[in-house]
Amino acid sequence: MISVAELQKRPWFWPAVSCVVLFAIILLFSPVLRYSILTANLAAASFLALVGFGQMFAVATGEGGIDLSVPFVMNFCAFLAVQLVDQSLSSILLVFILGVGFGMAIGLVNGLVVVSFRIPPIIGTLAVGYIVLTLVQLLSAQGGASTFAARDLTNFVRASIFGASVPFVFVLVVGALAALLINRTSFGRSLLAVGQSRQAAYLSGIKIAPTIIGAYIISGALAGLCGVLLAASVGSADLELGNPYLLASVGAVVLGGNNISGGMATVGGTVAGAILLTLLVATVTVVGLPLEFQNIVRGVIITLVLVLANVPAHRQPLMRFLGRTA
Amino acid sequence: MTLLSVAAVVLGGSAFSGGVVSPVGAVFGALTLVLVGTLLSLFEVDGMFLPMVQGFLLLGVVGVRTLLVRRPQ
């Protein structure tokens, strides 16, 4: 049996607790069907969790590692999905391959910009993102045909497997793969070592450049995947589809208990962070707060979670009490 | 706009790691980013290409500066 104090040390503990509390509040205040609220929020959080996983790898590289090209890659792949998909199954598969492939290519460029040119990630990935933005505009002007996703693709993404939505299944599969990659492979170990101290990693013989480039490729790939899924789920693409995911993906990573200065990657935490951010929007709406207070409440809750998660257990009166009784 | 402001500051010569600030540079950085747009329309280039040109400009300027200031190990 794990004690409460023990549990509290896990990085995902506080975001997970906050999710449960928020969901309880939603249940208290909403008069409509409860189960559907949960599934709707999980579906919405799935997209955020997917890009969050990618962002987590970029952030884990440390020294200001961050991928700001995420929304632009998502928008590009959204248009790709809308304009390329035909009616046959093979082309649905093709769209996913092309979307992920494009994301990986941009990720490679990001990695090279950061590693070879030594440009700070926040400015390098942003610059690459702007270049992709022009590509998005060219692609959207090119198509002319329709901005609506093919029915086959939409049906595939909106279907449910054993009661779980397809994007959520993607989260489970990608999350399991990401956890394996981080905890069980030399790439994962190298990534965390590089994020904790480049100097130490270099001295212990870790190849730093390929590790960082690999992290950005993963981030790009997941942004591409998420762009395709999002366009298919919404049923259309537009120029601003992915924009909210720029800061939200970083938010999910940090709220999930990952260190913004790198060297850490917890898959469960990132999922909890993504669900928490999504539930926050739902909660302030369901509770019926006046519009002008919604942002304040959201900011206060996010700050509270971060404070709880970052103050050690023995400095918290509540945790001291629970730890003694448990 | 949030991010473009960061771009302007960096383009204007402030070191990204902090410690070096140049307020006047930030103004010129912002001017550069906007004037690029004017230049493009003078050459009758489609406005779509503005973000791409800004992106390459950022990469070029920051890349060259990093290479000049900090020698590769």
Short mmCIF file of C-alpha atoms in Angstrom, two decimals, chain B residues 35-47:
data_model
loop_
_atom_site.label_atom_id
_atom_site.label_comp_id
_atom_site.label_asym_id
_atom_site.label_seq_id
_atom_site.Cartn_x
_atom_site.Cartn_y
_atom_site.Cartn_z
CA LEU B 35 9.21 47.27 -43.26
CA VAL B 36 9.77 43.83 -44.78
CA GLY B 37 6.05 43.80 -45.47
CA THR B 38 6.20 47.18 -47.19
CA LEU B 39 9.17 46.06 -49.24
CA LEU B 40 7.33 42.94 -50.36
CA SER B 41 4.33 44.94 -51.51
CA LEU B 42 6.67 47.32 -53.37
CA PHE B 43 8.02 44.34 -55.28
CA GLU B 44 4.43 43.18 -55.78
CA VAL B 45 5.05 39.93 -53.92
CA ASP B 46 1.97 38.27 -52.48
CA GLY B 47 1.42 39.08 -48.78
#
